[in-house]
Each structure stands twice: as C-alpha cells, then as structure tokens.
Short mmCIF file of C-alpha atoms in Angstrom, two decimals:
data_model
loop_
_atom_site.label_atom_id
_atom_site.label_comp_id
_atom_site.label_asym_id
_atom_site.label_seq_id
_atom_site.Cartn_x
_atom_site.Cartn_y
_atom_site.Cartn_z
CA GLY A 1 8.67 -15.70 10.77
CA ALA A 2 5.01 -14.94 10.95
CA GLY A 3 4.97 -11.93 8.77
CA VAL A 4 6.77 -10.13 5.86
CA SER A 5 10.22 -8.83 7.05
CA GLN A 6 12.43 -6.18 5.29
CA SER A 7 16.05 -5.09 5.69
CA PRO A 8 17.57 -2.76 6.54
CA ARG A 9 14.71 -0.78 8.20
CA TYR A 10 16.71 2.59 7.59
CA LYS A 11 19.09 3.24 4.96
CA VAL A 12 21.16 6.40 4.39
CA ALA A 13 22.92 6.78 1.11
CA LYS A 14 25.15 9.46 -0.49
CA ARG A 15 23.62 10.46 -3.96
CA GLY A 16 25.16 8.39 -6.58
CA GLN A 17 25.59 5.16 -4.40
CA ASP A 18 23.72 1.92 -5.28
CA VAL A 19 21.39 0.37 -2.71
CA ALA A 20 20.01 -3.16 -2.11
CA LEU A 21 16.84 -3.67 -0.20
CA ARG A 22 15.59 -6.97 1.00
CA CYS A 23 12.15 -8.76 1.44
CA ASP A 24 11.34 -11.81 3.20
CA PRO A 25 7.78 -12.65 2.29
CA ILE A 26 5.52 -14.98 4.28
CA SER A 27 6.77 -18.56 3.69
CA GLY A 28 4.75 -20.02 0.70
CA HIS A 29 3.23 -17.00 -0.54
CA VAL A 30 3.29 -16.89 -4.40
CA SER A 31 2.97 -13.25 -5.12
CA LEU A 32 5.17 -10.61 -4.18
CA PHE A 33 4.76 -6.73 -4.55
CA TRP A 34 7.10 -3.71 -4.15
CA TYR A 35 5.76 -0.31 -3.55
CA GLN A 36 7.05 3.25 -3.07
CA GLN A 37 5.57 5.60 -0.39
CA ALA A 38 6.91 9.12 -0.57
CA LEU A 39 6.26 11.17 2.75
CA GLY A 40 2.48 12.24 3.21
CA GLN A 41 1.37 9.95 0.21
CA GLY A 42 -0.30 6.61 -0.36
CA PRO A 43 1.99 3.48 -1.46
CA GLU A 44 2.67 3.53 -5.24
CA PHE A 45 3.00 0.25 -7.22
CA LEU A 46 6.55 -0.39 -8.45
CA THR A 47 6.63 -4.27 -9.59
CA TYR A 48 4.95 -7.67 -9.04
CA PHE A 49 6.11 -11.10 -8.99
CA GLN A 50 4.47 -14.49 -9.07
CA ASN A 51 6.97 -17.03 -7.99
CA GLU A 52 10.40 -15.86 -9.60
CA ALA A 53 8.57 -14.43 -12.59
CA GLN A 54 8.25 -10.70 -12.58
CA LEU A 55 4.90 -10.25 -14.27
CA ASP A 56 4.60 -6.38 -14.08
CA LYS A 57 7.25 -3.85 -13.88
CA SER A 58 5.33 -0.90 -15.06
CA GLY A 59 5.73 1.03 -11.96
CA LEU A 60 9.42 1.07 -11.77
CA PRO A 61 10.31 4.89 -12.20
CA SER A 62 13.36 4.60 -14.15
CA ASP A 63 16.06 1.91 -15.41
CA ARG A 64 17.98 2.58 -12.19
CA PHE A 65 15.34 0.46 -10.40
CA PHE A 66 15.84 -3.28 -10.67
CA ALA A 67 14.00 -5.99 -8.61
CA GLU A 68 14.63 -9.74 -8.65
CA ARG A 69 13.20 -12.87 -6.87
CA PRO A 70 15.46 -15.58 -8.37
CA GLU A 71 14.11 -18.57 -6.20
CA GLY A 72 10.54 -17.37 -5.77
CA SER A 73 11.10 -16.62 -2.18
CA VAL A 74 13.30 -13.63 -1.00
CA SER A 75 13.17 -10.59 -3.18
CA THR A 76 15.80 -7.76 -3.68
CA LEU A 77 14.84 -4.16 -4.91
CA LYS A 78 18.14 -2.48 -6.23
CA ILE A 79 18.46 1.21 -7.04
CA GLN A 80 21.53 2.33 -8.67
CA ARG A 81 23.04 5.64 -8.66
CA THR A 82 20.45 7.02 -6.10
CA GLN A 83 18.94 10.34 -6.60
CA GLN A 84 17.45 12.60 -3.79
CA GLU A 85 14.06 11.98 -5.34
CA ASP A 86 14.41 8.35 -4.41
CA SER A 87 14.04 8.93 -0.88
CA ALA A 88 10.83 7.35 0.30
CA VAL A 89 9.76 4.25 2.21
CA TYR A 90 9.94 0.99 0.23
CA LEU A 91 7.19 -1.57 1.08
CA CYS A 92 7.17 -5.05 0.25
CA ALA A 93 3.91 -7.06 0.40
CA SER A 94 3.15 -10.76 -0.10
CA GLN A 95 0.06 -12.59 -0.94
CA THR A 96 -0.97 -16.23 -0.90
CA GLY A 97 -1.51 -16.17 -4.61
CA PRO A 98 -2.94 -14.28 -7.56
CA SER A 99 -6.64 -15.01 -6.95
CA THR A 100 -6.74 -13.50 -3.48
CA ASP A 101 -6.69 -9.88 -2.40
CA THR A 102 -5.11 -9.80 1.09
CA GLN A 103 -1.64 -8.34 0.66
CA TYR A 104 0.38 -8.38 3.85
CA PHE A 105 2.84 -5.64 4.10
CA GLY A 106 6.31 -5.68 5.66
CA PRO A 107 7.15 -2.65 7.76
CA GLY A 108 9.15 -0.97 5.03
CA THR A 109 12.61 0.26 4.47
CA ARG A 110 13.05 4.16 4.97
CA LEU A 111 15.66 5.32 2.38
CA THR A 112 17.21 8.72 2.63
CA VAL A 113 19.41 10.02 -0.10
CA LEU A 114 21.81 13.05 0.82
CA GLY B 1 1.25 7.62 -10.97
CA GLN B 2 -2.50 7.34 -10.74
CA GLN B 3 -4.16 7.78 -7.48
CA LEU B 4 -7.44 7.88 -5.89
CA ASN B 5 -9.12 11.00 -4.53
CA GLN B 6 -9.51 10.42 -0.65
CA SER B 7 -11.16 12.86 1.54
CA PRO B 8 -10.80 14.46 4.06
CA GLN B 9 -7.02 14.59 4.22
CA SER B 10 -7.22 14.65 8.06
CA MET B 11 -9.62 14.43 10.85
CA PHE B 12 -9.54 15.64 14.58
CA ILE B 13 -12.28 14.14 16.48
CA GLN B 14 -13.41 13.62 20.08
CA GLU B 15 -13.51 10.05 21.47
CA GLY B 16 -16.79 8.38 20.86
CA GLU B 17 -17.58 10.12 17.85
CA ASP B 18 -18.39 8.62 14.39
CA VAL B 19 -15.97 8.95 11.51
CA SER B 20 -16.51 8.99 7.76
CA MET B 21 -14.06 9.20 4.88
CA ASN B 22 -14.36 8.43 1.21
CA CYS B 23 -12.73 7.87 -2.00
CA THR B 24 -13.45 8.59 -5.67
CA SER B 25 -12.08 7.45 -9.00
CA SER B 26 -12.44 8.57 -12.49
CA SER B 27 -11.84 4.80 -13.46
CA ILE B 28 -14.24 1.84 -12.72
CA PHE B 29 -12.78 -0.37 -10.00
CA ASN B 30 -13.53 -4.15 -9.57
CA THR B 31 -12.19 -4.30 -6.01
CA TRP B 32 -12.11 -1.79 -3.13
CA LEU B 33 -9.93 -2.13 -0.07
CA TRP B 34 -9.42 -0.08 3.18
CA TYR B 35 -6.22 -0.15 4.86
CA LYS B 36 -4.78 1.37 8.09
CA GLN B 37 -1.12 2.23 8.59
CA GLU B 38 0.53 3.24 11.92
CA PRO B 39 3.94 4.86 12.36
CA GLY B 40 6.74 2.99 11.13
CA GLU B 41 4.54 -0.12 9.96
CA GLY B 42 3.15 -1.24 6.66
CA PRO B 43 -0.58 -0.94 5.97
CA VAL B 44 -3.02 -3.46 7.62
CA LEU B 45 -6.10 -4.65 5.49
CA LEU B 46 -9.29 -3.71 7.38
CA ILE B 47 -12.10 -4.38 4.77
CA ALA B 48 -12.19 -5.82 1.20
CA LEU B 49 -15.11 -5.22 -1.07
CA TYR B 50 -15.96 -6.89 -4.40
CA LYS B 51 -19.18 -6.36 -5.64
CA ALA B 52 -20.99 -2.91 -6.55
CA GLY B 53 -23.28 -2.06 -3.51
CA GLU B 54 -21.69 -4.42 -1.41
CA LEU B 55 -21.79 -3.22 2.51
CA THR B 56 -19.41 -4.94 4.85
CA SER B 57 -18.59 -4.74 8.48
CA ASN B 58 -15.58 -5.49 10.58
CA GLY B 59 -16.45 -4.67 14.12
CA ARG B 60 -16.91 -0.95 14.41
CA LEU B 61 -15.95 -0.43 10.60
CA THR B 62 -18.40 -0.43 7.88
CA ALA B 63 -17.37 0.22 4.33
CA GLN B 64 -19.56 0.27 1.15
CA PHE B 65 -18.67 -0.27 -2.59
CA GLY B 66 -20.37 2.52 -4.55
CA ILE B 67 -22.95 1.42 -7.07
CA THR B 68 -21.04 3.30 -9.86
CA ARG B 69 -18.04 1.24 -8.95
CA LYS B 70 -16.14 4.57 -8.74
CA ASP B 71 -16.32 5.35 -5.15
CA SER B 72 -16.21 3.76 -1.67
CA PHE B 73 -16.68 4.93 1.92
CA LEU B 74 -15.37 3.70 5.22
CA ASN B 75 -17.32 4.66 8.34
CA ILE B 76 -15.89 4.13 11.99
CA SER B 77 -18.44 4.13 14.85
CA ALA B 78 -17.80 5.18 18.46
CA SER B 79 -14.02 6.01 17.70
CA ILE B 80 -11.61 5.14 20.49
CA PRO B 81 -7.77 6.26 20.84
CA SER B 82 -6.49 3.43 19.14
CA ASP B 83 -8.08 4.16 15.90
CA VAL B 84 -5.47 6.78 15.49
CA GLY B 85 -3.64 6.17 12.19
CA ILE B 86 -3.65 6.92 8.57
CA TYR B 87 -6.46 5.01 6.68
CA PHE B 88 -5.88 4.37 3.02
CA CYS B 89 -8.53 3.38 0.32
CA ALA B 90 -6.97 1.16 -2.50
CA GLY B 91 -8.38 -0.74 -5.42
CA ARG B 92 -7.78 -2.46 -8.68
CA VAL B 93 -8.99 -0.92 -12.01
CA TYR B 94 -11.36 -3.03 -14.01
CA GLY B 95 -9.14 -4.72 -16.36
CA GLY B 96 -5.94 -3.40 -15.01
CA SER B 97 -3.00 -5.53 -13.96
CA GLN B 98 -3.70 -8.42 -11.48
CA GLY B 99 -1.11 -7.22 -9.15
CA ASN B 100 -1.62 -3.39 -9.36
CA LEU B 101 -3.34 -1.77 -6.44
CA ILE B 102 -3.73 1.89 -6.49
CA PHE B 103 -3.88 3.80 -3.30
CA GLY B 104 -5.40 6.95 -2.17
CA LYS B 105 -3.38 9.70 -0.41
CA GLY B 106 -4.74 8.54 3.15
CA THR B 107 -6.86 10.15 5.73
CA LYS B 108 -4.95 10.92 8.93
CA LEU B 109 -7.26 10.27 11.94
CA SER B 110 -6.60 11.63 15.45
CA VAL B 111 -8.84 10.94 18.27
CA LYS B 112 -8.81 13.16 21.48
CA PRO B 113 -9.56 11.27 24.63
#
C-alpha cells in the first residue's frame, strides 16, 4: 500500500486480556515508531526500531508492553494484562531512515479497555 | 512523559482570519515540526524546521524556529474551513534520542464559514 496501515482500527478488551496491535510500515522504510495518544493529548513516544533492532524502548510505560519487528518490516505492539489506563489510540509511524525527519503516521488503533 | 507547552488549547475563528499558535519548552530543541491531525487519522507533517531563526512557509502556513531554540510558532493566513483540525508541535531535544519526538498537547482549530 501507499501509506502506513494499522490493524485492527478499533479494539475493545476486557481488563486483564492480552492484545496485539499490528503495524505495516511503508515498504522499504527503515525506521518505525510507536506512540500512545490519550484522549485530548499529543502522541507520546513508546519505542523505536531501526530495521529489526529495537534501539529505544524508554517510553514503554511498563513491562506489560512489548514490541517486536522480527524481519524489519511489520511490527507488533503487545500489551499483556490490559488495564483501563491503557485505553488510548496507538499510533505507528515509519520513516525512510534515521537521518530524515518525515515520520509518516498510520491511522492508529483505538484501544478501549473495559 | 515530557511534553511541550502549546497554546492556545483551542481557537474558534471566522473564515478568512489569520491564526497564530506557539510552543515553548524548557529544553533546547534541535528540530521543530508542525503536524495536523484530523479525526480518525494520524498526524500529517506540515512544516519541518532545523535551524534557530529559520522561517519556512508551506502555502498559507508559516512557521519559525525560535532564536533561543526553545520555542516555535505556526501562522495560518486567510483560514478556510478545511483548516479545521488539531495542530501539534513536535521536536527533538538537543542531545536526545534519535527517534524520540516530543509532542505538544495540540491546538484545536475551528473555522466558521
């Protein structure tokens, strides 16, 4: 596809369930980012990959959050034992490489934890 | 997490008016970016700034990288209804992580035809 795609677009989970959110970056983009956007707030950085290497995971809020990009393309953000405070839009962005600044964002996955 | 101070939080203006919004930070930034986000979509990059004092335009949009490297503003001239959305400033802290963009809380713009 032409842009970054994310699935599912909407996810409702019961508290305690595990969820997996998928990101398909623009083909050939080396860098991939995950952000969390709470209602009425700006996106907050979670983690960053360069190819398959996770170079920065300083924004992951707890050890219940885990991200991977095993083949340097598709990435999955997994949240274990979801809590209500995990409810947010999870945005994925990709970038040609580390030396550019244009991050192309996907439409996001809206996670609601009941 | 760390966020930028963005103001105003919201604006209600008449079509044709000019708009100004700004961001400030306690840290020095080496990159300032301005994004627009519409409902159900991810942010879209409008303007990128890389040098202190830099003034850059993109159509009716103009943005500047502050001399102190701790602030930036975005102006929209002659607003039209399709300018409606949430505008975010974002930047990278000098010496910070390569990938880590810090976002403001956004300015919600409403335009009355």
